[in-house]
Amino acid sequence: MSSQLQPDADEGTPAGPDAVLAAVRAFVAELHPHQAIARVTLDSTLERDLGIDSLARMELLHRLETQFGMRLSEQVMANAETTRDLLRAILSGDRRHEPSPRLEVTAHAGLAQDEKPDRALTLIDVLDWHVQAHPDRVHVHFLDEEERSEPLTYGALRAGAEEIALGLSSAGIAPGQAVAIMLPSGIDYFHCFMGVLLAGAVPVPIYPPVRLSQMEDHVRRHARILENARVRILITFAQVKPIARLLKAQVESLDRVTTVAELKGSGSWQSPVVLKGDDIAFLQYTSGSTGNPKGVILTHQNILANIRAMDAALETSSADVFVSWLPLYHDMGLIGGWLGSLYVGYTLVLMSPLTFLSRPARWLRAIHTHRGTISGGPNFAFELCVRRIDDKEIEGLDLSSWRYVFNGAEPVSADTLRRFVHRFSAYGLSDEAIAPVYGLAEATLGLGFPPIGRGLTTDRIKREALALEGRAVPAEPEDTEAVEVVACGQPLRDYQVRVVDESGHELPERRQGRLEFKGPSTTSGYYRNPEATQALFQGDWLDSGDLAYIAGGDIYITSREKDIIIRAGRNIYPFELEEAVGDVPGVRKGCVAVFGASDPRTQTERVVVVAETRETEPGAHQTLRERINELAVDLTGVPPDDIVLAPPRTVLKTSSGKIRRSATRELYERGALSAGTRSVWLQFLRLGWASLTPRVRRARQRTADALFAAWAWSAAAVVGLTCWLVVVLAPLERWRWRSMQWAGKTVLWLTGTRVSVSGIEHVPAEGAFVLVSNHQSYLDGPLLVAVMPRPISYVVKGELARNWFFGRFLTRAGVEFVERFDVQRGVEDSRRIAQQLGSNRPVGYFPEGTIRRMPGLLPFHMGAFVNAAEAGVPLVAVTIRGTRSILRDESWRPRRGEIQVVVSPPFLPDSQALSTWDAAIALRDAARAHMLEHCAEPDLVAHSVRPG
């Protein structure tokens, strides 16, 4: 029931949920003008969701008092946490001329425009939310081969799911048991997936056979998955069912193989199963051909957390249209395409993968016809469009609605994307829409997304430095051997990534290592596979299995640490094919290498099989190639791109007999595999020496890093303790200040840390001013003391005052403490600090308020800027670059590095501004622009305000 309030006849705007929400929304838009306007609901938290700090809260309360003609108590300032709290305070507050009318506020009062099921805990909650809000709204348009649309509404999806749930219940499925879905893309898939969830069971998506002639082999290859998941029922389609029944003899748990038509039950579903957020939503198996299947456990809360983070990054709304050909058995199509559209409420336009593969123009025509705004796929899809689409097929095409063109799931080629843009820019495609992304099943789906509208961003680095030292050194423009690596975006909101060396120590920027991550949607492990789960986790961090480096906040994937070959979106594991080829008569067993190699012509990954044989006759070679090709198709579903039959001792191995795939691939790519036995051994020796040298380098680097860290902490301890004694005991402020400067400069000198400072002449020589600086590391405070030419009272968090060691030192050092968690005390502290400016003493702030380990400029608190505007004093912005890499948050291992400090010219408050608040906003924006220009890190303000 909507809340209503009778308007005040004399003063103020009528107070009600809609009016309060509109006022708060307008204030947030003013406070954060360079980001998407937050969706403000009654349950949006003021600070966490809307980015309103204590001083901004005071300004908001003042505006609400003025707008609604009433007075709010100080308790509102101290205790209001959400928009609903503000509404209640306004309704119960003191009107200036008459008492507030009575009003009943309900949980559903005043829903903001474009609401989303933010409180949903499960996917069924999400569906039910939409069914209650708009059951007849079209959720999915499924396109057949003739591009005719079959619509599916939210109400019809729920009804179809209930039929499946009823059938599963009648078949004896109990909550928590697994049901496999092996269906092609279509309306039945949606009914089955949701029906399995309604019944309390666990869906296990597996892909259907492409060709009827391979159905039996295809189904048998899934036996290990079905056995691992202990699947009770397999839902498939009529053509596969007779052969799928053979699985019952191989999978002990499998009781029934059925079709959708056979499974649908009649009657009324009573929803006896209550789902929870930590229940398993489905198992995502990463491969169907390994001997030890890895089923990624994804709970409802995993999926919803990842969808919400991607929703924030893409700034999606119900007005968007997602056009997809991605298969529903794959996480990108299932979660990114369907479940994302289910949550946000935008329309999904879906076609079969075969429809796209047979005629790629259909994909682009669907975007044109349905005004698609979001769509994408693996790199091969873009290459296919460039090569296979004829101009006659797309006459009159308009792609101007396509605002986010994501490319992920396999290595991204910058050349492919450039050619794609070049080809289709004439049809309205914007180069700013291109968005290489990064994700993996263990993170549920998405992990790294680039900012909207940035377009393709790449990094040209020196090939030798990367190959030999693992360093991503920017290459000169004339360097023809440079490697171009694509930026795959920045971590999603609430996610973190890091790059570590072989010992698990975090590496600084532009150093290649293993990429690890953590976040709210990370899996708890692999289903019934404790060994693989144990290998996945490194403490709280998960190992992605990829090699990468980070620069400017972006993730750059350089290669895969594991040997998986990704071909057309499918994972191919070499071991099984190597074993099978080794059993072929004429091939030397244990002397087969399977690897992926880059195809410079198609910009996709090629599957290469190198097999040793003693056969020399051309006819025998032809027979071997045909047999190897058949095996590859049977086991992996795709034929190899190249089969190399090589003489004995060509395939390189370790001393323990393991195949050295990477080294063999290097020989292949250099064209040296057919150089003969003597040449291969010479190459082996050269490769062995080449591989030994980087290992020695890395070991030497690790030792040097450890020694440097020990030396740095020793120097800091000795110098710091000396400084502490002087500061605590010295009677004069100038002695204390000079002691701190000496300590900072001495530690920098002892550690060989080079500091370059520019613009120091902009610091006012006398009088009061406000200094603001970005905050990258705990080193920032001592650094500013070391480089600033005059004493400054820095503002730090109040908790430090209660620490005997640091509190005593900081108090004597002249710092000012601010309470962070008590809003009223925080405002009082801010006013007290403002008095310092009246006594001509400069004050320094870190307006981000905290540090974090990931690169990026956080939102600013308003205290520094309000104080500068009220006092009418200059504001100086200082940008620090480099301290984050030297000593990162959550790490106690300092590293060598260089630091840059850039000081801005003073910014003066605008005396012509309409209010002090407007002047403070202008100062904040000027300081932020300066820092973004010089810190070489992303602007995180766009990700700071969360949907309510």
mmCIF file of N, CA, C and O in Angstrom, residues 536-595:
data_model
loop_
_atom_site.group_PDB
_atom_site.id
_atom_site.type_symbol
_atom_site.label_atom_id
_atom_site.label_comp_id
_atom_site.label_asym_id
_atom_site.label_seq_id
_atom_site.Cartn_x
_atom_site.Cartn_y
_atom_site.Cartn_z
ATOM 1 N N LEU A 536 42.886 -25.259 -5.332
ATOM 2 C CA LEU A 536 42.302 -24.002 -5.808
ATOM 3 C C LEU A 536 42.563 -22.847 -4.851
ATOM 4 O O LEU A 536 42.796 -21.715 -5.272
ATOM 5 N N PHE A 537 42.531 -23.122 -3.551
ATOM 6 C CA PHE A 537 42.609 -22.063 -2.544
ATOM 7 C C PHE A 537 44.035 -21.836 -2.062
ATOM 8 O O PHE A 537 44.780 -22.779 -1.792
ATOM 9 N N GLN A 538 44.386 -20.576 -1.966
ATOM 10 C CA GLN A 538 45.633 -20.142 -1.345
ATOM 11 C C GLN A 538 45.248 -19.210 -0.185
ATOM 12 O O GLN A 538 45.234 -18.001 -0.327
ATOM 13 N N GLY A 539 44.885 -19.803 0.923
ATOM 14 C CA GLY A 539 44.316 -19.010 2.014
ATOM 15 C C GLY A 539 42.930 -18.532 1.621
ATOM 16 O O GLY A 539 42.065 -19.318 1.235
ATOM 17 N N ASP A 540 42.714 -17.210 1.701
ATOM 18 C CA ASP A 540 41.429 -16.638 1.299
ATOM 19 C C ASP A 540 41.360 -16.386 -0.197
ATOM 20 O O ASP A 540 40.303 -16.010 -0.709
ATOM 21 N N TRP A 541 42.456 -16.562 -0.890
ATOM 22 C CA TRP A 541 42.529 -16.256 -2.319
ATOM 23 C C TRP A 541 42.341 -17.512 -3.147
ATOM 24 O O TRP A 541 42.724 -18.607 -2.734
ATOM 25 N N LEU A 542 41.765 -17.341 -4.334
ATOM 26 C CA LEU A 542 41.581 -18.454 -5.271
ATOM 27 C C LEU A 542 42.528 -18.282 -6.445
ATOM 28 O O LEU A 542 42.691 -17.179 -6.969
ATOM 29 N N ASP A 543 43.137 -19.368 -6.844
ATOM 30 C CA ASP A 543 44.079 -19.360 -7.960
ATOM 31 C C ASP A 543 43.307 -19.458 -9.272
ATOM 32 O O ASP A 543 42.579 -20.419 -9.506
ATOM 33 N N SER A 544 43.472 -18.463 -10.133
ATOM 34 C CA SER A 544 42.754 -18.465 -11.408
ATOM 35 C C SER A 544 43.342 -19.438 -12.412
ATOM 36 O O SER A 544 42.684 -19.814 -13.375
ATOM 37 N N GLY A 545 44.611 -19.816 -12.208
ATOM 38 C CA GLY A 545 45.283 -20.647 -13.198
ATOM 39 C C GLY A 545 45.816 -19.865 -14.367
ATOM 40 O O GLY A 545 46.358 -20.445 -15.309
ATOM 41 N N ASP A 546 45.701 -18.536 -14.336
ATOM 42 C CA ASP A 546 46.166 -17.684 -15.431
ATOM 43 C C ASP A 546 47.373 -16.864 -14.990
ATOM 44 O O ASP A 546 47.511 -16.509 -13.813
ATOM 45 N N LEU A 547 48.225 -16.566 -15.948
ATOM 46 C CA LEU A 547 49.336 -15.644 -15.723
ATOM 47 C C LEU A 547 48.907 -14.265 -16.179
ATOM 48 O O LEU A 547 48.264 -14.112 -17.221
ATOM 49 N N ALA A 548 49.265 -13.252 -15.407
ATOM 50 C CA ALA A 548 48.789 -11.909 -15.702
ATOM 51 C C ALA A 548 49.686 -10.889 -15.035
ATOM 52 O O ALA A 548 50.561 -11.223 -14.222
ATOM 53 N N TYR A 549 49.474 -9.634 -15.375
ATOM 54 C CA TYR A 549 50.051 -8.527 -14.624
ATOM 55 C C TYR A 549 48.993 -7.438 -14.531
ATOM 56 O O TYR A 549 47.991 -7.462 -15.251
ATOM 57 N N ILE A 550 49.207 -6.511 -13.615
ATOM 58 C CA ILE A 550 48.275 -5.412 -13.401
ATOM 59 C C ILE A 550 48.995 -4.099 -13.687
ATOM 60 O O ILE A 550 50.139 -3.908 -13.266
ATOM 61 N N ALA A 551 48.341 -3.219 -14.403
ATOM 62 C CA ALA A 551 48.890 -1.889 -14.696
ATOM 63 C C ALA A 551 47.743 -0.900 -14.750
ATOM 64 O O ALA A 551 46.748 -1.141 -15.446
ATOM 65 N N GLY A 552 47.863 0.182 -14.002
ATOM 66 C CA GLY A 552 46.828 1.200 -14.002
ATOM 67 C C GLY A 552 45.483 0.705 -13.546
ATOM 68 O O GLY A 552 44.454 1.234 -13.944
ATOM 69 N N GLY A 553 45.483 -0.335 -12.713
ATOM 70 C CA GLY A 553 44.228 -0.890 -12.214
ATOM 71 C C GLY A 553 43.612 -1.930 -13.116
ATOM 72 O O GLY A 553 42.659 -2.606 -12.722
ATOM 73 N N ASP A 554 44.134 -2.115 -14.336
ATOM 74 C CA ASP A 554 43.582 -3.079 -15.289
ATOM 75 C C ASP A 554 44.280 -4.425 -15.174
ATOM 76 O O ASP A 554 45.462 -4.517 -14.837
ATOM 77 N N ILE A 555 43.526 -5.468 -15.507
ATOM 78 C CA ILE A 555 44.043 -6.832 -15.547
ATOM 79 C C ILE A 555 44.508 -7.138 -16.965
ATOM 80 O O ILE A 555 43.748 -6.970 -17.927
ATOM 81 N N TYR A 556 45.735 -7.583 -17.100
ATOM 82 C CA TYR A 556 46.283 -7.974 -18.404
ATOM 83 C C TYR A 556 46.650 -9.460 -18.336
ATOM 84 O O TYR A 556 47.574 -9.851 -17.630
ATOM 85 N N ILE A 557 45.900 -10.293 -19.059
ATOM 86 C CA ILE A 557 46.152 -11.732 -19.083
ATOM 87 C C ILE A 557 47.206 -12.016 -20.150
ATOM 88 O O ILE A 557 47.046 -11.645 -21.319
ATOM 89 N N THR A 558 48.279 -12.690 -19.748
ATOM 90 C CA THR A 558 49.361 -12.979 -20.702
ATOM 91 C C THR A 558 49.319 -14.415 -21.207
ATOM 92 O O THR A 558 49.699 -14.673 -22.347
ATOM 93 N N SER A 559 48.902 -15.340 -20.372
ATOM 94 C CA SER A 559 48.792 -16.736 -20.808
ATOM 95 C C SER A 559 48.100 -17.531 -19.717
ATOM 96 O O SER A 559 47.835 -17.010 -18.630
ATOM 97 N N ARG A 560 47.842 -18.796 -19.995
ATOM 98 C CA ARG A 560 47.259 -19.685 -19.004
ATOM 99 C C ARG A 560 48.349 -20.546 -18.404
ATOM 100 O O ARG A 560 49.118 -21.183 -19.120
ATOM 101 N N GLU A 561 48.381 -20.569 -17.086
ATOM 102 C CA GLU A 561 49.367 -21.400 -16.418
ATOM 103 C C GLU A 561 49.067 -22.873 -16.660
ATOM 104 O O GLU A 561 49.963 -23.685 -16.851
ATOM 105 N N LYS A 562 47.805 -23.218 -16.662
ATOM 106 C CA LYS A 562 47.432 -24.592 -16.945
ATOM 107 C C LYS A 562 47.434 -24.808 -18.456
ATOM 108 O O LYS A 562 47.486 -23.863 -19.225
ATOM 109 N N ASP A 563 47.369 -26.020 -18.858
ATOM 110 C CA ASP A 563 47.529 -26.363 -20.264
ATOM 111 C C ASP A 563 46.214 -26.482 -21.019
ATOM 112 O O ASP A 563 46.172 -27.062 -22.104
ATOM 113 N N ILE A 564 45.141 -25.957 -20.449
ATOM 114 C CA ILE A 564 43.864 -26.029 -21.152
ATOM 115 C C ILE A 564 43.956 -25.265 -22.469
ATOM 116 O O ILE A 564 44.501 -24.170 -22.525
ATOM 117 N N ILE A 565 43.414 -25.855 -23.508
ATOM 118 C CA ILE A 565 43.304 -25.182 -24.790
ATOM 119 C C ILE A 565 41.857 -24.733 -24.942
ATOM 120 O O ILE A 565 40.932 -25.530 -24.761
ATOM 121 N N ILE A 566 41.658 -23.452 -25.227
ATOM 122 C CA ILE A 566 40.306 -22.935 -25.412
ATOM 123 C C ILE A 566 40.065 -22.743 -26.897
ATOM 124 O O ILE A 566 40.753 -21.970 -27.554
ATOM 125 N N ARG A 567 39.103 -23.468 -27.398
ATOM 126 C CA ARG A 567 38.813 -23.412 -28.821
ATOM 127 C C ARG A 567 37.312 -23.212 -29.003
ATOM 128 O O ARG A 567 36.524 -24.055 -28.574
ATOM 129 N N ALA A 568 36.938 -22.075 -29.612
ATOM 130 C CA ALA A 568 35.520 -21.760 -29.862
ATOM 131 C C ALA A 568 34.698 -21.865 -28.587
ATOM 132 O O ALA A 568 33.589 -22.370 -28.575
ATOM 133 N N GLY A 569 35.271 -21.373 -27.481
ATOM 134 C CA GLY A 569 34.549 -21.363 -26.223
ATOM 135 C C GLY A 569 34.574 -22.682 -25.475
ATOM 136 O O GLY A 569 33.999 -22.800 -24.409
ATOM 137 N N ARG A 570 35.266 -23.710 -26.003
ATOM 138 C CA ARG A 570 35.286 -25.028 -25.370
ATOM 139 C C ARG A 570 36.675 -25.303 -24.811
ATOM 140 O O ARG A 570 37.685 -25.008 -25.440
ATOM 141 N N ASN A 571 36.710 -25.857 -23.596
ATOM 142 C CA ASN A 571 37.977 -26.241 -22.988
ATOM 143 C C ASN A 571 38.413 -27.611 -23.498
ATOM 144 O O ASN A 571 37.636 -28.567 -23.475
ATOM 145 N N ILE A 572 39.656 -27.711 -23.926
ATOM 146 C CA ILE A 572 40.228 -28.973 -24.393
ATOM 147 C C ILE A 572 41.442 -29.274 -23.528
ATOM 148 O O ILE A 572 42.371 -28.468 -23.443
ATOM 149 N N TYR A 573 41.407 -30.425 -22.867
ATOM 150 C CA TYR A 573 42.510 -30.828 -22.000
ATOM 151 C C TYR A 573 43.413 -31.791 -22.756
ATOM 152 O O TYR A 573 42.955 -32.830 -23.247
ATOM 153 N N PRO A 574 44.702 -31.492 -22.855
ATOM 154 C CA PRO A 574 45.597 -32.270 -23.723
ATOM 155 C C PRO A 574 45.805 -33.711 -23.289
ATOM 156 O O PRO A 574 45.991 -34.588 -24.135
ATOM 157 N N PHE A 575 45.793 -33.990 -21.982
ATOM 158 C CA PHE A 575 46.269 -35.282 -21.505
ATOM 159 C C PHE A 575 45.533 -36.459 -22.118
ATOM 160 O O PHE A 575 46.147 -37.443 -22.566
ATOM 161 N N GLU A 576 44.187 -36.373 -22.139
ATOM 162 C CA GLU A 576 43.410 -37.510 -22.623
ATOM 163 C C GLU A 576 43.683 -37.790 -24.097
ATOM 164 O O GLU A 576 43.807 -38.950 -24.519
ATOM 165 N N LEU A 577 43.788 -36.724 -24.896
ATOM 166 C CA LEU A 577 44.067 -36.915 -26.323
ATOM 167 C C LEU A 577 45.477 -37.457 -26.531
ATOM 168 O O LEU A 577 45.704 -38.300 -27.405
ATOM 169 N N GLU A 578 46.423 -36.993 -25.725
ATOM 170 C CA GLU A 578 47.791 -37.519 -25.829
ATOM 171 C C GLU A 578 47.822 -39.020 -25.549
ATOM 172 O O GLU A 578 48.510 -39.789 -26.243
ATOM 173 N N GLU A 579 47.081 -39.425 -24.517
ATOM 174 C CA GLU A 579 47.031 -40.837 -24.185
ATOM 175 C C GLU A 579 46.412 -41.651 -25.320
ATOM 176 O O GLU A 579 46.905 -42.725 -25.688
ATOM 177 N N ALA A 580 45.314 -41.151 -25.877
ATOM 178 C CA ALA A 580 44.621 -41.888 -26.938
ATOM 179 C C ALA A 580 45.474 -41.995 -28.191
ATOM 180 O O ALA A 580 45.559 -43.066 -28.814
ATOM 181 N N VAL A 581 46.124 -40.902 -28.576
ATOM 182 C CA VAL A 581 46.978 -40.924 -29.770
ATOM 183 C C VAL A 581 48.166 -41.849 -29.552
ATOM 184 O O VAL A 581 48.620 -42.549 -30.474
ATOM 185 N N GLY A 582 48.666 -41.883 -28.307
ATOM 186 C CA GLY A 582 49.798 -42.768 -28.011
ATOM 187 C C GLY A 582 49.478 -44.241 -28.172
ATOM 188 O O GLY A 582 50.392 -45.068 -28.334
ATOM 189 N N ASP A 583 48.188 -44.583 -28.146
ATOM 190 C CA ASP A 583 47.781 -45.988 -28.304
ATOM 191 C C ASP A 583 47.617 -46.383 -29.768
ATOM 192 O O ASP A 583 47.364 -47.562 -30.062
ATOM 193 N N VAL A 584 47.726 -45.433 -30.670
ATOM 194 C CA VAL A 584 47.577 -45.740 -32.097
ATOM 195 C C VAL A 584 48.813 -46.510 -32.579
ATOM 196 O O VAL A 584 49.947 -46.077 -32.342
ATOM 197 N N PRO A 585 48.616 -47.650 -33.225
ATOM 198 C CA PRO A 585 49.770 -48.394 -33.761
ATOM 199 C C PRO A 585 50.592 -47.517 -34.703
ATOM 200 O O PRO A 585 50.052 -46.844 -35.582
ATOM 201 N N GLY A 586 51.897 -47.495 -34.491
ATOM 202 C CA GLY A 586 52.787 -46.669 -35.298
ATOM 203 C C GLY A 586 53.207 -45.391 -34.598
ATOM 204 O O GLY A 586 54.169 -44.736 -35.021
ATOM 205 N N VAL A 587 52.509 -45.001 -33.534
ATOM 206 C CA VAL A 587 52.869 -43.809 -32.746
ATOM 207 C C VAL A 587 53.592 -44.261 -31.493
ATOM 208 O O VAL A 587 53.188 -45.230 -30.836
ATOM 209 N N ARG A 588 54.664 -43.562 -31.128
ATOM 210 C CA ARG A 588 55.429 -43.904 -29.932
ATOM 211 C C ARG A 588 54.647 -43.459 -28.690
ATOM 212 O O ARG A 588 54.408 -42.279 -28.485
ATOM 213 N N LYS A 589 54.256 -44.429 -27.881
ATOM 214 C CA LYS A 589 53.447 -44.131 -26.698
ATOM 215 C C LYS A 589 54.248 -43.281 -25.716
ATOM 216 O O LYS A 589 55.439 -43.516 -25.486
ATOM 217 N N GLY A 590 53.591 -42.297 -25.162
ATOM 218 C CA GLY A 590 54.256 -41.391 -24.225
ATOM 219 C C GLY A 590 55.076 -40.319 -24.901
ATOM 220 O O GLY A 590 55.773 -39.552 -24.226
ATOM 221 N N CYS A 591 54.984 -40.269 -26.222
ATOM 222 C CA CYS A 591 55.779 -39.296 -26.979
ATOM 223 C C CYS A 591 54.861 -38.437 -27.849
ATOM 224 O O CYS A 591 55.108 -38.251 -29.054
ATOM 225 N N VAL A 592 53.768 -37.985 -27.255
ATOM 226 C CA VAL A 592 52.783 -37.162 -27.960
ATOM 227 C C VAL A 592 52.567 -35.889 -27.147
ATOM 228 O O VAL A 592 52.401 -35.945 -25.925
ATOM 229 N N ALA A 593 52.560 -34.759 -27.824
ATOM 230 C CA ALA A 593 52.284 -33.470 -27.175
ATOM 231 C C ALA A 593 51.106 -32.805 -27.871
ATOM 232 O O ALA A 593 51.077 -32.717 -29.107
ATOM 233 N N VAL A 594 50.142 -32.351 -27.088
ATOM 234 C CA VAL A 594 48.986 -31.606 -27.600
ATOM 235 C C VAL A 594 49.007 -30.233 -26.957
ATOM 236 O O VAL A 594 49.102 -30.113 -25.729
ATOM 237 N N PHE A 595 48.928 -29.200 -27.755
ATOM 238 C CA PHE A 595 48.981 -27.838 -27.207
ATOM 239 C C PHE A 595 48.208 -26.879 -28.106
ATOM 240 O O PHE A 595 47.834 -27.224 -29.234
#
